[in-house]
Short mmCIF file of C-alpha atoms in Angstrom, two decimals:
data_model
loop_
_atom_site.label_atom_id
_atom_site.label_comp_id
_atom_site.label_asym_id
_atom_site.label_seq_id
_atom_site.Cartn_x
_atom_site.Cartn_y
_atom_site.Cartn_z
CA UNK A 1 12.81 84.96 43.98
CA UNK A 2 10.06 82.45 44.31
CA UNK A 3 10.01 78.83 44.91
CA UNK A 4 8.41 78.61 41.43
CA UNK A 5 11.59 80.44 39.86
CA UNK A 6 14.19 78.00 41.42
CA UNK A 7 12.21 75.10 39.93
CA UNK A 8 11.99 76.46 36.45
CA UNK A 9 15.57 77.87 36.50
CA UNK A 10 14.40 81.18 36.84
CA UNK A 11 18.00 82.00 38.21
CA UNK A 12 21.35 83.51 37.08
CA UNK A 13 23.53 80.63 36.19
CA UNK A 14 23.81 76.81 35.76
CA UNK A 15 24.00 73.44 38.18
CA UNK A 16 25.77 70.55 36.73
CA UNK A 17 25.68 66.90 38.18
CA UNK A 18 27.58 64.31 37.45
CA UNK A 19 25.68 61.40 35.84
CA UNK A 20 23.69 63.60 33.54
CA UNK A 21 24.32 64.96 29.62
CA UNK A 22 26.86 67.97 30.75
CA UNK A 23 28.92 65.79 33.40
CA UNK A 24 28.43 62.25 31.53
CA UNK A 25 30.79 60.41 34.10
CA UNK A 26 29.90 59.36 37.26
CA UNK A 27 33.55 58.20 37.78
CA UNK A 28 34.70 61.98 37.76
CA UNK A 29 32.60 62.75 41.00
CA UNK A 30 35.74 60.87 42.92
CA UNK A 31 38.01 63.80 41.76
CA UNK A 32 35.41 66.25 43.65
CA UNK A 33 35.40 64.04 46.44
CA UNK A 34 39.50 64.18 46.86
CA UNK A 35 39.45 67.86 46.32
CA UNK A 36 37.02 69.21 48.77
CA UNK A 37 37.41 65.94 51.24
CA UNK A 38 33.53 65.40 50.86
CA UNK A 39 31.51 64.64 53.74
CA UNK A 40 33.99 63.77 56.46
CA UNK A 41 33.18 60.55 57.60
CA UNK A 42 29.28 60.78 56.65
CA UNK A 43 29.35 60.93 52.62
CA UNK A 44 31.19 58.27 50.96
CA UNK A 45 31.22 57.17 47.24
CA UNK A 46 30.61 53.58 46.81
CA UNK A 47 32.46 51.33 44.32
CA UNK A 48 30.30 52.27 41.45
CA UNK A 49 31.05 56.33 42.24
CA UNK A 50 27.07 56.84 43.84
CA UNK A 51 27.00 58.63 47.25
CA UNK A 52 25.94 56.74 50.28
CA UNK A 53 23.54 57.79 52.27
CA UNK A 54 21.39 57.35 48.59
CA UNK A 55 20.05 60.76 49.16
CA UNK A 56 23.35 62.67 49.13
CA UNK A 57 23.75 65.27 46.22
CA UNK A 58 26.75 66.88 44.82
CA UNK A 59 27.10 69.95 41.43
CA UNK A 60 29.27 72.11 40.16
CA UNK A 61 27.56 75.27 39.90
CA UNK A 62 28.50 78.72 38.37
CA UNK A 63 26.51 81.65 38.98
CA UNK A 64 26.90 83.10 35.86
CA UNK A 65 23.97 84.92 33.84
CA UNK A 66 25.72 83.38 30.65
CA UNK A 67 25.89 79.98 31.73
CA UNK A 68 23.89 77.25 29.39
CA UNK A 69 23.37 73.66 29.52
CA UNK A 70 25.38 71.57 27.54
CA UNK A 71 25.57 67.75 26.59
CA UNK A 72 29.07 65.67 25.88
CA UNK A 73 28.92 63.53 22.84
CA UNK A 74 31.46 62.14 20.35
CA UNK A 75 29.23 63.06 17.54
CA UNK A 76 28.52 66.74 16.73
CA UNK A 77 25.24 68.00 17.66
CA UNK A 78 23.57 71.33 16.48
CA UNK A 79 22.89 73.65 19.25
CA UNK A 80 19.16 74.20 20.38
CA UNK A 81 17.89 77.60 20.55
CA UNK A 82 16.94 78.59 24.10
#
């Protein structure tokens, strides 16, 4: 696999973050934190649930081929074709 593939998601499965469409809620990074003791004493989640040092990164990622993006909303929205 190329560079170029990893960049255009050229890959089997998905990465979620929280903060963006599929993980909406920053606050539920602190759940990840408690569960996998993030860090040790060099990652820490500040009051407003952003990692510190700023250029820390967490995901949730599954390596499946029939993983797709997704996006929370209270409204319905019509899927996009791929």
């Amino acid at each position: 696999m190329t560079m170029k593939d990893r960049f255009t998601s050229r890959y089997r499965g998905k990465r979620y973050s929280f903060g963006y469409p599929a993980c909406p809620r920053l606050e539920d990074q602190e759940a990840l934190f408690q569960a996998i003791a993030a860090g040790g004493d060099r990652v820490e989640l500040t009051d407003g649930f952003m990692m510190d040092p700023e250029a820390s990164v967490s995901a949730l990622v599954f390596h499946h081929p029939d993983a797709s993006y997704f996006t929370v909303s209270e409204e319905p929205v019509a899927p996009t074709p791929e």
